[in-house]
Amino acid sequence: MEIISGLPRHVACVMDGNGRWAAQRSLPRTAGHEAAEAAVIDAIEAARSAGIKWLSLYAFSTENWRRPAGEVDILMRLVRRTIRKHAPALHARGVRCRFLGMADPRIPPLLAQDITDLMTLTSDNRQMTLTIAFDHGGRRDIVEAARSLIRAAVPAEQVTEATFARHLPYSDTPDVDLVIRTSGEQRISNFMLWQVAYAEWVFPQVLWPDFRATHLWECLDAYRRRQRRFGDVRQPAATTGEKLR
């Protein structure tokens, strides 16, 4: 494994453009979702090979339930097929798989069981943590954290950013350093709102089904060339090293 200095610890991807990819080819939208599988696997392997320890992929939002029922049904089938197909390889590569969301009763029971089985299978892996945001909404996570604090009867004066974060789902997840949103769209889309507060954003024009390892390396290189000040005015030490492949 080649680990490059100055890389983000946590990369998140908003996988956008499946429908447009299909429309450009006069295909149904679902063809774009099918084609996205190769991009997902390529991104996971490229991130793992680079030494990225945390990768989060936005697969299905709470708002996506508004899509036509037929499209949602096919999406659920595709996710189940992808899990069953790639679970052994993910486990063999030391990838710990988590699913962020999973609260809606409309999720098919067989898919929910496959997801549970995948998380159980890979729970002890530590080479990389892959979080799939599925039936996910950033606002819902924040509301649920607030409810958790109330149920725990935490006094108001003891509620800090740190204590609040501990009540979020998967509270051990580090803040996102880099968000990649494909297709050129520039929206947050209710994605991990708490965790992306100080993330760097990159908006490659490529549609998600065409996203490959070379695109990920380009985004990582763009990240390394930025200066992250977190509100400070001081110049941090410059990142050194050659351009990524």
Tab-separated table of C-alpha atoms in Angstrom:
chain	number	residue	atom	x	y	z
A	1	MET	CA	0.000	0.000	0.000
A	2	GLU	CA	1.286	3.457	-0.930
A	3	ILE	CA	0.486	6.090	1.707
A	4	ILE	CA	0.987	9.702	0.640
A	5	SER	CA	1.600	12.449	3.204
A	6	GLY	CA	-0.920	15.264	3.493
A	7	LEU	CA	-3.915	13.157	2.542
A	8	PRO	CA	-7.284	13.564	4.275
A	9	ARG	CA	-8.164	11.176	7.042
A	10	HIS	CA	-11.849	11.081	6.124
A	11	VAL	CA	-13.161	11.395	2.550
A	12	ALA	CA	-16.872	11.533	1.733
A	13	CYS	CA	-18.464	11.233	-1.702
A	14	VAL	CA	-21.846	12.495	-2.876
A	15	MET	CA	-22.362	10.099	-5.761
A	16	ASP	CA	-24.265	12.343	-8.150
A	17	GLY	CA	-25.096	12.026	-11.826
A	18	ASN	CA	-26.485	8.534	-12.361
A	19	GLY	CA	-29.689	9.796	-13.958
A	20	ARG	CA	-27.902	12.232	-16.252
A	21	TRP	CA	-25.427	9.533	-17.279
A	22	ALA	CA	-28.354	7.351	-18.355
A	23	ALA	CA	-30.183	10.211	-20.075
A	24	GLN	CA	-27.112	11.032	-22.181
A	25	ARG	CA	-27.288	7.473	-23.501
A	26	SER	CA	-31.085	7.409	-23.943
A	27	LEU	CA	-31.323	4.772	-21.235
A	28	PRO	CA	-33.681	4.541	-18.253
A	29	ARG	CA	-32.465	6.182	-15.036
A	30	THR	CA	-32.027	2.772	-13.455
A	31	ALA	CA	-29.283	1.983	-15.990
A	32	GLY	CA	-27.258	4.773	-14.412
A	33	HIS	CA	-27.699	3.229	-10.978
A	34	GLU	CA	-26.533	-0.124	-12.342
A	35	ALA	CA	-23.470	1.463	-13.937
A	36	ALA	CA	-22.601	3.157	-10.640
A	37	GLU	CA	-21.547	-0.126	-9.034
A	38	ALA	CA	-18.177	-0.144	-10.825
A	39	ALA	CA	-17.479	3.421	-9.656
A	40	VAL	CA	-18.273	2.512	-6.052
A	41	ILE	CA	-15.905	-0.448	-6.022
A	42	ASP	CA	-13.166	1.504	-7.814
A	43	ALA	CA	-13.454	4.393	-5.339
A	44	ILE	CA	-13.301	2.053	-2.349
A	45	GLU	CA	-10.226	0.243	-3.624
A	46	ALA	CA	-8.447	3.455	-4.661
A	47	ALA	CA	-9.086	5.049	-1.256
A	48	ARG	CA	-7.932	1.951	0.566
A	49	SER	CA	-4.782	1.725	-1.543
A	50	ALA	CA	-3.999	5.387	-0.872
A	51	GLY	CA	-4.201	4.849	2.866
A	52	ILE	CA	-7.481	6.688	3.465
A	53	LYS	CA	-8.785	5.356	6.782
A	54	TRP	CA	-12.382	6.610	6.592
A	55	LEU	CA	-14.545	6.702	3.449
A	56	SER	CA	-18.223	7.665	3.448
A	57	LEU	CA	-20.506	7.265	0.432
A	58	TYR	CA	-23.926	8.923	0.098
A	59	ALA	CA	-26.057	6.178	-1.428
A	60	PHE	CA	-29.670	7.057	-0.533
A	61	SER	CA	-31.085	10.052	1.301
A	62	THR	CA	-34.253	10.424	3.350
A	63	GLU	CA	-35.512	12.627	0.498
A	64	ASN	CA	-34.901	9.903	-2.109
A	65	TRP	CA	-38.029	8.111	-0.926
A	66	ARG	CA	-39.911	10.718	-2.982
A	67	ARG	CA	-38.687	9.133	-6.199
A	68	PRO	CA	-40.998	6.872	-8.243
A	69	ALA	CA	-41.716	3.630	-6.425
A	70	GLY	CA	-40.371	1.564	-9.305
A	71	GLU	CA	-37.018	3.342	-9.238
A	72	VAL	CA	-36.748	2.989	-5.461
A	73	ASP	CA	-37.520	-0.725	-5.701
A	74	ILE	CA	-34.792	-1.247	-8.289
A	75	LEU	CA	-32.333	0.746	-6.175
A	76	MET	CA	-33.032	-1.501	-3.195
A	77	ARG	CA	-32.474	-4.583	-5.343
A	78	LEU	CA	-29.216	-3.186	-6.713
A	79	VAL	CA	-27.892	-2.404	-3.246
A	80	ARG	CA	-28.707	-5.909	-2.077
A	81	ARG	CA	-27.033	-7.462	-5.130
A	82	THR	CA	-23.929	-5.307	-4.662
A	83	ILE	CA	-23.619	-6.227	-0.991
A	84	ARG	CA	-23.943	-9.941	-1.631
A	85	LYS	CA	-21.491	-9.783	-4.550
A	86	HIS	CA	-18.730	-7.773	-2.888
A	87	ALA	CA	-18.988	-8.656	0.822
A	88	PRO	CA	-16.264	-11.360	0.697
A	89	ALA	CA	-13.760	-9.054	-1.053
A	90	LEU	CA	-14.434	-6.158	1.307
A	91	HIS	CA	-13.881	-8.423	4.283
A	92	ALA	CA	-10.705	-9.903	2.796
A	93	ARG	CA	-9.307	-6.388	2.292
A	94	GLY	CA	-9.886	-5.439	5.911
A	95	VAL	CA	-12.703	-2.976	5.274
A	96	ARG	CA	-15.123	-2.371	8.136
A	97	CYS	CA	-18.590	-1.597	6.719
A	98	ARG	CA	-21.170	0.580	8.433
A	99	PHE	CA	-24.540	1.911	7.317
A	100	LEU	CA	-25.618	5.368	8.468
A	101	GLY	CA	-29.391	5.837	8.562
A	102	MET	CA	-31.484	2.699	8.129
A	103	ALA	CA	-34.448	4.049	10.097
A	104	ASP	CA	-37.299	3.819	7.572
A	105	PRO	CA	-39.601	0.779	7.795
A	106	ARG	CA	-39.870	0.765	3.989
A	107	ILE	CA	-36.392	-0.749	3.724
A	108	PRO	CA	-37.007	-4.344	2.562
A	109	PRO	CA	-36.394	-6.869	5.354
A	110	LEU	CA	-34.110	-9.019	3.188
A	111	LEU	CA	-31.927	-6.010	2.394
A	112	ALA	CA	-31.861	-4.995	6.055
A	113	GLN	CA	-30.687	-8.513	6.951
A	114	ASP	CA	-27.944	-8.462	4.306
A	115	ILE	CA	-26.750	-5.114	5.665
A	116	THR	CA	-26.708	-6.467	9.217
A	117	ASP	CA	-24.792	-9.541	8.058
A	118	LEU	CA	-22.204	-7.388	6.243
A	119	MET	CA	-21.655	-5.170	9.279
A	120	THR	CA	-21.289	-8.225	11.529
A	121	LEU	CA	-18.884	-9.933	9.121
A	122	THR	CA	-16.578	-6.912	8.895
A	123	SER	CA	-16.965	-5.476	12.394
A	124	ASP	CA	-13.423	-6.339	13.518
A	125	ASN	CA	-11.692	-4.993	10.397
A	126	ARG	CA	-9.609	-1.842	10.810
A	127	GLN	CA	-7.718	-1.196	7.576
A	128	MET	CA	-10.455	1.208	6.449
A	129	THR	CA	-13.932	2.109	7.678
A	130	LEU	CA	-16.494	2.383	4.880
A	131	THR	CA	-19.704	4.164	5.879
A	132	ILE	CA	-22.638	3.911	3.504
A	133	ALA	CA	-25.145	6.693	4.135
A	134	PHE	CA	-28.379	4.879	3.317
A	135	ASP	CA	-31.758	6.328	4.230
A	136	HIS	CA	-29.636	9.107	5.679
A	137	GLY	CA	-30.461	12.707	6.537
A	138	GLY	CA	-28.073	15.060	8.298
A	139	ARG	CA	-30.863	17.030	9.924
A	140	ARG	CA	-32.452	13.846	11.241
A	141	ASP	CA	-29.165	12.805	12.824
A	142	ILE	CA	-28.902	16.148	14.609
A	143	VAL	CA	-32.500	15.936	15.832
A	144	GLU	CA	-31.904	12.397	17.101
A	145	ALA	CA	-28.774	13.536	18.934
A	146	ALA	CA	-30.778	16.294	20.613
A	147	ARG	CA	-33.427	13.779	21.643
A	148	SER	CA	-30.720	11.494	23.030
A	149	LEU	CA	-29.339	14.339	25.150
A	150	ILE	CA	-32.814	15.079	26.497
A	151	ARG	CA	-33.449	11.422	27.318
A	152	ALA	CA	-30.102	11.300	29.110
A	153	ALA	CA	-31.124	14.376	31.122
A	154	VAL	CA	-27.876	16.152	30.322
A	155	PRO	CA	-27.963	19.618	31.977
A	156	ALA	CA	-28.025	22.475	29.466
A	157	GLU	CA	-24.763	23.952	30.747
A	158	GLN	CA	-23.036	20.618	30.087
A	159	VAL	CA	-24.071	20.491	26.422
A	160	THR	CA	-20.978	21.311	24.401
A	161	GLU	CA	-19.988	20.484	20.856
A	162	ALA	CA	-18.061	17.500	22.192
A	163	THR	CA	-20.943	16.114	24.267
A	164	PHE	CA	-23.393	16.712	21.430
A	165	ALA	CA	-21.149	14.858	18.970
A	166	ARG	CA	-21.046	11.873	21.305
A	167	HIS	CA	-24.792	11.451	20.828
A	168	LEU	CA	-24.589	11.342	17.036
A	169	PRO	CA	-24.692	7.979	15.239
A	170	TYR	CA	-21.225	6.382	15.094
A	171	SER	CA	-19.779	9.013	17.362
A	172	ASP	CA	-16.249	7.679	16.810
A	173	THR	CA	-16.357	8.866	13.185
A	174	PRO	CA	-13.904	11.754	12.663
A	175	ASP	CA	-14.988	14.968	10.986
A	176	VAL	CA	-14.945	14.838	7.203
A	177	ASP	CA	-11.838	16.442	5.691
A	178	LEU	CA	-12.764	16.246	2.006
A	179	VAL	CA	-16.132	15.984	0.273
A	180	ILE	CA	-16.234	15.002	-3.390
A	181	ARG	CA	-19.488	15.704	-5.215
A	182	THR	CA	-19.499	14.470	-8.785
A	183	SER	CA	-21.409	15.858	-11.795
A	184	GLY	CA	-20.556	19.492	-11.053
A	185	GLU	CA	-23.547	20.131	-8.782
A	186	GLN	CA	-22.660	22.225	-5.719
A	187	ARG	CA	-25.087	21.376	-2.914
A	188	ILE	CA	-24.738	19.780	0.508
A	189	SER	CA	-27.999	17.832	0.107
A	190	ASN	CA	-28.474	17.187	3.821
A	191	PHE	CA	-25.331	15.031	3.965
A	192	MET	CA	-23.555	14.514	7.300
A	193	LEU	CA	-24.250	18.138	8.229
A	194	TRP	CA	-22.417	18.052	11.549
A	195	GLN	CA	-19.362	16.199	10.247
A	196	VAL	CA	-18.764	18.355	7.122
A	197	ALA	CA	-18.687	21.679	8.999
A	198	TYR	CA	-15.059	22.388	8.049
A	199	ALA	CA	-14.601	20.023	5.128
A	200	GLU	CA	-12.942	20.995	1.882
A	201	TRP	CA	-15.185	20.473	-1.147
A	202	VAL	CA	-14.247	19.406	-4.675
A	203	PHE	CA	-16.785	19.330	-7.522
A	204	PRO	CA	-15.476	17.274	-10.459
A	205	GLN	CA	-17.604	17.474	-13.600
A	206	VAL	CA	-17.485	13.720	-14.175
A	207	LEU	CA	-20.776	11.875	-13.635
A	208	TRP	CA	-20.583	9.251	-10.908
A	209	PRO	CA	-20.831	6.127	-13.157
A	210	ASP	CA	-17.665	7.333	-14.940
A	211	PHE	CA	-15.786	8.122	-11.707
A	212	ARG	CA	-12.611	6.069	-11.411
A	213	ALA	CA	-9.417	5.901	-9.365
A	214	THR	CA	-7.748	8.600	-11.472
A	215	HIS	CA	-10.532	11.047	-10.570
A	216	LEU	CA	-10.137	10.251	-6.884
A	217	TRP	CA	-6.398	10.902	-7.067
A	218	GLU	CA	-7.070	14.244	-8.766
A	219	CYS	CA	-9.409	15.228	-5.929
A	220	LEU	CA	-6.862	14.138	-3.323
A	221	ASP	CA	-4.201	16.190	-5.083
A	222	ALA	CA	-6.484	19.244	-5.057
A	223	TYR	CA	-7.000	18.750	-1.320
A	224	ARG	CA	-3.263	18.578	-0.633
A	225	ARG	CA	-2.728	21.899	-2.401
A	226	ARG	CA	-5.167	23.790	-0.204
A	227	GLN	CA	-4.475	25.545	3.097
A	228	ARG	CA	-6.896	24.657	5.871
A	229	ARG	CA	-7.048	27.425	8.482
A	230	PHE	CA	-10.267	26.540	10.360
A	231	GLY	CA	-11.072	30.218	10.817
A	232	ASP	CA	-7.510	31.239	11.704
A	233	VAL	CA	-5.515	33.795	9.699
A	234	ARG	CA	-2.105	32.244	10.209
A	235	GLN	CA	-0.492	30.469	7.304
A	236	PRO	CA	-0.098	26.747	8.051
A	237	ALA	CA	2.959	24.887	6.917
A	238	ALA	CA	2.819	24.186	3.189
A	239	THR	CA	2.111	20.644	2.090
A	240	THR	CA	5.094	19.139	0.361
A	241	GLY	CA	5.373	16.293	-2.060
A	242	GLU	CA	4.918	15.606	-5.714
A	243	LYS	CA	1.615	15.632	-7.499
A	244	LEU	CA	-0.327	12.424	-7.024
A	245	ARG	CA	-0.493	9.997	-9.855
